[in-house]
Coordinates of C-alpha atoms in Angstrom, one line a residue:
M128 CA 164.0 64.1 29.9
T129 CA 162.7 66.7 32.4
E130 CA 164.2 67.2 35.9
R131 CA 160.9 65.9 37.2
G132 CA 161.3 62.6 35.3
P133 CA 160.8 61.1 31.9
V134 CA 157.9 62.1 29.6
F135 CA 156.0 59.1 28.2
S136 CA 154.1 59.0 24.9
V137 CA 151.2 56.7 25.2
I138 CA 150.3 55.5 21.7
I139 CA 146.8 54.1 21.2
P140 CA 145.8 52.7 17.8
T141 CA 142.1 52.3 17.3
Y142 CA 139.4 51.1 14.8
N143 CA 135.7 51.0 15.6
R144 CA 136.3 50.8 19.4
G145 CA 134.2 53.8 20.3
D146 CA 132.4 51.8 22.9
L147 CA 135.6 50.8 24.6
I148 CA 138.3 53.5 24.1
V149 CA 136.9 56.0 26.6
K150 CA 137.4 53.5 29.4
T151 CA 140.9 52.9 28.1
L152 CA 141.7 56.6 28.1
Q153 CA 140.3 57.1 31.6
T154 CA 142.9 54.7 32.9
V155 CA 145.6 56.8 31.4
F156 CA 144.1 60.1 32.7
Q157 CA 144.0 58.5 36.2
Q158 CA 147.7 57.8 36.3
T159 CA 149.5 59.0 39.4
Y160 CA 152.4 60.2 37.3
P161 CA 151.6 63.4 35.4
H162 CA 154.3 63.7 32.7
Y163 CA 152.8 62.0 29.6
E164 CA 151.1 62.7 26.3
V165 CA 148.4 60.5 24.6
V166 CA 148.5 60.0 20.9
V167 CA 145.4 58.3 19.5
V168 CA 145.7 57.1 15.9
D169 CA 142.3 56.3 14.4
N170 CA 142.3 53.9 11.4
C171 CA 139.3 55.7 9.8
S172 CA 136.7 54.4 12.2
T173 CA 133.1 54.3 11.0
D174 CA 131.4 54.1 14.4
G175 CA 131.7 57.8 15.4
T176 CA 135.0 57.4 17.4
E177 CA 136.2 60.9 16.5
E178 CA 133.0 62.5 17.8
I179 CA 133.1 60.4 20.9
L180 CA 136.6 61.6 21.5
R181 CA 135.9 65.2 20.6
P182 CA 135.8 66.4 24.3
F183 CA 139.3 65.0 24.9
I184 CA 140.6 66.4 21.6
N185 CA 139.2 69.9 22.3
S186 CA 140.5 69.9 25.9
G187 CA 144.0 68.9 24.7
Q188 CA 144.0 65.7 26.7
I189 CA 144.8 63.7 23.6
R190 CA 146.4 64.3 20.2
F191 CA 144.1 62.7 17.6
I192 CA 145.4 61.6 14.2
K193 CA 143.0 60.1 11.7
H194 CA 144.1 58.0 8.8
D195 CA 142.3 58.2 5.5
R196 CA 141.6 54.5 5.6
N197 CA 142.2 51.4 7.7
Y198 CA 145.9 50.7 7.5
E199 CA 145.9 48.2 10.5
R200 CA 147.8 48.5 13.7
A201 CA 151.3 48.3 12.3
T202 CA 150.9 51.6 10.3
S203 CA 149.0 53.2 13.3
R204 CA 151.9 52.4 15.7
N205 CA 154.4 53.8 13.2
T206 CA 152.3 57.0 12.8
G207 CA 152.2 57.2 16.6
M208 CA 156.0 56.9 16.9
E209 CA 156.5 59.4 14.1
N210 CA 154.4 61.9 16.1
A211 CA 155.6 61.1 19.6
T212 CA 157.6 63.7 21.6
G213 CA 158.3 61.7 24.8
D214 CA 161.5 60.3 26.1
F215 CA 159.8 56.9 26.0
V216 CA 157.0 55.4 24.0
T217 CA 154.5 52.9 25.3
F218 CA 151.8 51.2 23.4
L219 CA 148.2 50.6 24.6
D220 CA 145.4 49.0 22.5
S221 CA 142.1 50.8 22.7
D222 CA 140.3 48.0 24.6
D223 CA 143.0 47.5 27.2
F224 CA 144.1 49.6 30.2
M225 CA 146.8 50.7 32.7
Y226 CA 146.7 50.4 36.4
P227 CA 147.1 53.7 38.2
N228 CA 150.8 53.4 39.0
A229 CA 152.0 52.1 35.7
L230 CA 153.7 55.3 34.6
A231 CA 154.9 56.2 38.1
D232 CA 156.6 52.8 38.4
A233 CA 158.1 53.2 34.9
A234 CA 159.5 56.6 35.8
Q235 CA 161.0 55.2 39.0
F236 CA 162.5 52.3 37.1
V237 CA 164.2 54.8 34.7
K238 CA 165.6 56.7 37.6
E239 CA 167.0 53.5 39.2
N240 CA 168.3 52.0 36.0
A241 CA 170.4 54.7 34.3
G242 CA 170.7 54.0 30.6
A243 CA 167.6 51.7 30.3
K244 CA 166.3 51.8 26.8
L245 CA 163.9 48.9 26.7
F246 CA 161.8 47.5 29.6
H247 CA 158.4 46.2 30.3
N248 CA 156.0 45.4 33.2
L249 CA 153.7 42.5 33.6
Y250 CA 150.1 42.3 32.5
Q251 CA 147.0 40.0 33.1
L252 CA 143.8 39.0 31.4
V253 CA 140.6 40.4 32.9
D254 CA 136.9 40.4 32.0
P255 CA 135.0 43.7 31.1
D256 CA 134.4 44.3 34.8
N257 CA 138.1 44.0 35.5
R258 CA 137.8 40.7 37.3
V259 CA 141.1 38.8 36.9
L260 CA 140.7 35.7 34.6
Y261 CA 144.3 34.8 34.2
N262 CA 147.8 35.8 35.2
F263 CA 150.3 35.2 32.4
S264 CA 153.7 33.7 33.0
F265 CA 156.8 35.4 31.8
P266 CA 160.1 33.9 30.8
S267 CA 163.4 34.6 32.5
L268 CA 165.4 37.4 30.9
D269 CA 168.7 35.8 31.6
D270 CA 168.8 34.9 27.9
P271 CA 166.5 37.5 26.2
L272 CA 167.1 36.0 22.7
R273 CA 165.8 32.7 23.8
A274 CA 162.9 34.3 25.6
I275 CA 161.7 36.3 22.6
T276 CA 162.1 33.3 20.2
D277 CA 160.1 31.1 22.5
G278 CA 157.2 33.5 22.2
N279 CA 156.1 37.1 22.1
F280 CA 156.0 37.8 25.9
L281 CA 156.4 41.6 25.2
S282 CA 153.2 41.7 23.1
C283 CA 152.3 45.4 22.7
I284 CA 151.2 46.3 26.2
G285 CA 153.3 47.4 29.2
D286 CA 156.4 48.0 27.0
F287 CA 158.6 51.1 27.2
I288 CA 161.0 52.0 24.5
H289 CA 163.4 54.9 24.5
R290 CA 163.5 57.6 21.8
E291 CA 166.8 56.0 20.5
I292 CA 164.7 53.0 19.6
Y293 CA 161.4 54.4 18.5
E294 CA 163.0 56.9 16.1
H295 CA 164.8 54.2 14.2
Y296 CA 162.6 51.0 14.3
R297 CA 159.3 50.6 12.6
F298 CA 156.6 47.9 12.4
D299 CA 156.6 46.0 9.2
T300 CA 153.5 47.0 7.3
N301 CA 153.4 44.0 5.0
P302 CA 149.7 42.8 5.2
I303 CA 150.8 39.2 5.6
L304 CA 152.0 40.1 9.1
T305 CA 148.7 41.5 10.4
S306 CA 148.3 40.3 14.0
A307 CA 151.9 39.1 14.2
E308 CA 153.6 42.4 13.4
D309 CA 154.5 43.0 17.1
W310 CA 156.5 39.8 17.4
D311 CA 158.4 40.7 14.2
F312 CA 159.1 44.1 15.7
W313 CA 160.3 42.8 19.1
L314 CA 162.5 40.2 17.5
R315 CA 164.3 43.0 15.6
V316 CA 164.5 45.3 18.6
V317 CA 165.7 42.6 21.1
A318 CA 168.4 41.6 18.7
D319 CA 170.0 45.0 19.5
Y320 CA 168.7 46.0 22.9
R321 CA 168.5 43.9 26.1
P322 CA 165.0 44.1 27.7
L323 CA 164.6 44.7 31.4
R324 CA 161.6 44.1 33.6
I325 CA 159.4 45.7 36.2
N326 CA 158.2 42.6 38.0
K327 CA 154.8 44.0 38.8
I328 CA 151.4 43.7 37.0
N329 CA 150.6 47.2 35.8
H330 CA 148.4 46.5 32.7
G331 CA 145.3 44.6 31.9
I332 CA 144.2 42.9 28.7
V333 CA 140.4 42.9 28.5
H334 CA 138.9 39.6 27.3
H335 CA 135.8 40.2 25.1
S336 CA 134.2 38.8 22.0
G337 CA 135.9 41.3 19.6
R338 CA 139.5 40.5 20.7
T339 CA 141.7 40.0 17.6
I340 CA 143.2 36.7 18.8
K341 CA 139.7 35.1 18.8
H342 CA 139.3 35.8 15.1
L343 CA 142.6 34.7 13.6
D344 CA 142.6 32.3 10.6
L345 CA 145.2 29.5 11.4
E346 CA 146.4 29.2 7.8
Q347 CA 146.9 32.9 7.5
L348 CA 148.7 32.9 10.8
R349 CA 150.9 30.0 9.6
G350 CA 151.9 32.2 6.6
R351 CA 152.7 35.1 8.9
L352 CA 154.9 33.1 11.2
T353 CA 156.7 31.6 8.2
Y354 CA 157.3 35.1 6.9
I355 CA 158.9 36.1 10.1
I356 CA 161.2 33.0 10.2
E357 CA 162.3 33.5 6.6
K358 CA 162.8 37.2 7.2
I359 CA 165.2 36.6 10.1
A360 CA 167.0 33.8 8.3
G361 CA 167.5 36.0 5.2
D362 CA 168.8 39.0 7.1
P363 CA 172.6 39.0 7.6
H364 CA 172.5 40.7 10.9
L365 CA 169.5 38.9 12.4
S366 CA 170.5 35.5 11.1
E367 CA 173.8 36.0 12.9
V368 CA 172.2 37.1 16.1
Y369 CA 169.6 34.3 16.1
A370 CA 171.7 31.6 14.5
K371 CA 171.3 29.1 17.4
Y372 CA 167.7 30.1 18.1
L373 CA 166.0 29.6 14.7
K374 CA 164.7 26.2 15.6
R375 CA 163.4 27.6 18.9
L376 CA 161.6 30.3 16.8
E377 CA 159.9 27.6 14.7
V378 CA 158.9 25.8 17.8
G379 CA 157.7 28.9 19.5
S380 CA 155.6 29.8 16.4
L381 CA 153.9 26.4 16.6
I382 CA 153.1 26.8 20.3
Y383 CA 151.7 30.3 19.5
M384 CA 149.5 28.8 16.8
S385 CA 148.3 26.2 19.3
T386 CA 147.4 29.0 21.8
V387 CA 145.4 30.8 19.1
A388 CA 143.7 27.5 18.1
N389 CA 142.8 26.9 21.7
G390 CA 141.5 30.4 22.1
S391 CA 139.0 29.8 19.2
R392 CA 138.2 26.3 20.6
Q393 CA 140.0 24.5 17.7
H394 CA 141.6 22.1 20.2
G395 CA 142.3 19.4 17.6
E396 CA 144.3 21.9 15.5
A397 CA 146.1 23.1 18.7
L398 CA 147.1 19.5 19.4
K399 CA 148.5 19.1 15.9
C400 CA 150.6 22.2 16.3
L401 CA 152.0 20.9 19.6
M402 CA 152.9 17.6 18.1
R403 CA 154.7 19.3 15.2
A404 CA 156.6 21.4 17.8
Y405 CA 157.5 18.3 19.7
A406 CA 158.8 16.6 16.5
K407 CA 161.1 19.5 15.9
D408 CA 162.5 19.6 19.4
F409 CA 161.3 17.1 22.0
R410 CA 162.7 19.3 24.8
V411 CA 159.9 21.7 24.3
A412 CA 157.6 19.3 26.2
S413 CA 159.2 20.5 29.4
S414 CA 158.3 24.2 28.8
L415 CA 155.5 25.8 30.7
N416 CA 153.8 27.2 27.5
F417 CA 153.8 23.8 25.9
M418 CA 152.3 22.1 29.0
K419 CA 149.6 24.8 29.4
A420 CA 148.6 24.6 25.7
L421 CA 148.6 20.8 25.9
G422 CA 146.4 20.9 29.0
I423 CA 143.9 23.2 27.3
A424 CA 143.9 21.1 24.0
V425 CA 143.5 17.8 25.8
L426 CA 141.5 18.7 28.9
R427 CA 139.5 21.6 27.3
W428 CA 140.6 24.2 29.9
D429 CA 139.5 27.5 28.6
K430 CA 141.5 30.4 29.9
G431 CA 140.5 32.7 27.1
F432 CA 143.8 33.5 25.6

């Protein structure tokens, strides 16, 4: 860490987002805090992404790493962490963005919270013109194990992890986890590190037709979430840490499935997931995520997530 403040490594995995990634990069270059590096990991894009990024590569504004094939985001994020040099790593998908003070606020947070190893800021859903569509709700961090088993509020945007973490933790690259690898990652990290929060919206998720969540197969997703639950239950350390939260994890998985189903307008399937969650633990009916998912499934509210 420099005397001027921490250095941040912004890791951006990408695949065929040549029409979107430049806008994402511009939001990094426009940060009011100057001490950062950008590591773009390209999963062998076929849309000319490398040539589009050539000016930024040649100018040294980004470090560009190209895989020999599409290994999906888990491997790309691992590659980014293996090549990062910053005090903290933060992830940013190639269709999302930072608001101008995101890194400055993170640097100030580090200064005010000595020893912070894991923290995040808030994010919101916007349209391609940056008009706000939805402000997500975030759980209390009084019980972080409960918070992360209830759902993946950390996602992979607006998170900051210290070198102590990113040098020792990796995303699981098992193909069955594709699109759920980030929840698996955070469940393992939060088991050992307590997350802190900057209570400010500093990132935006861009809602567009190519968003991954809009193209998830529910049966495949069910298999991914089952894999996560069985992985935790079968690990001596994780099973001990999450002993009293495993049912909540199952319930949280079903609510997440209902959110995905709602996002793809499969409202009947969303309702089935919610009813299964209720059958496992009727107390879930009082949770905000359950009520919102139920409202969308029954009343057809479409918030786009």
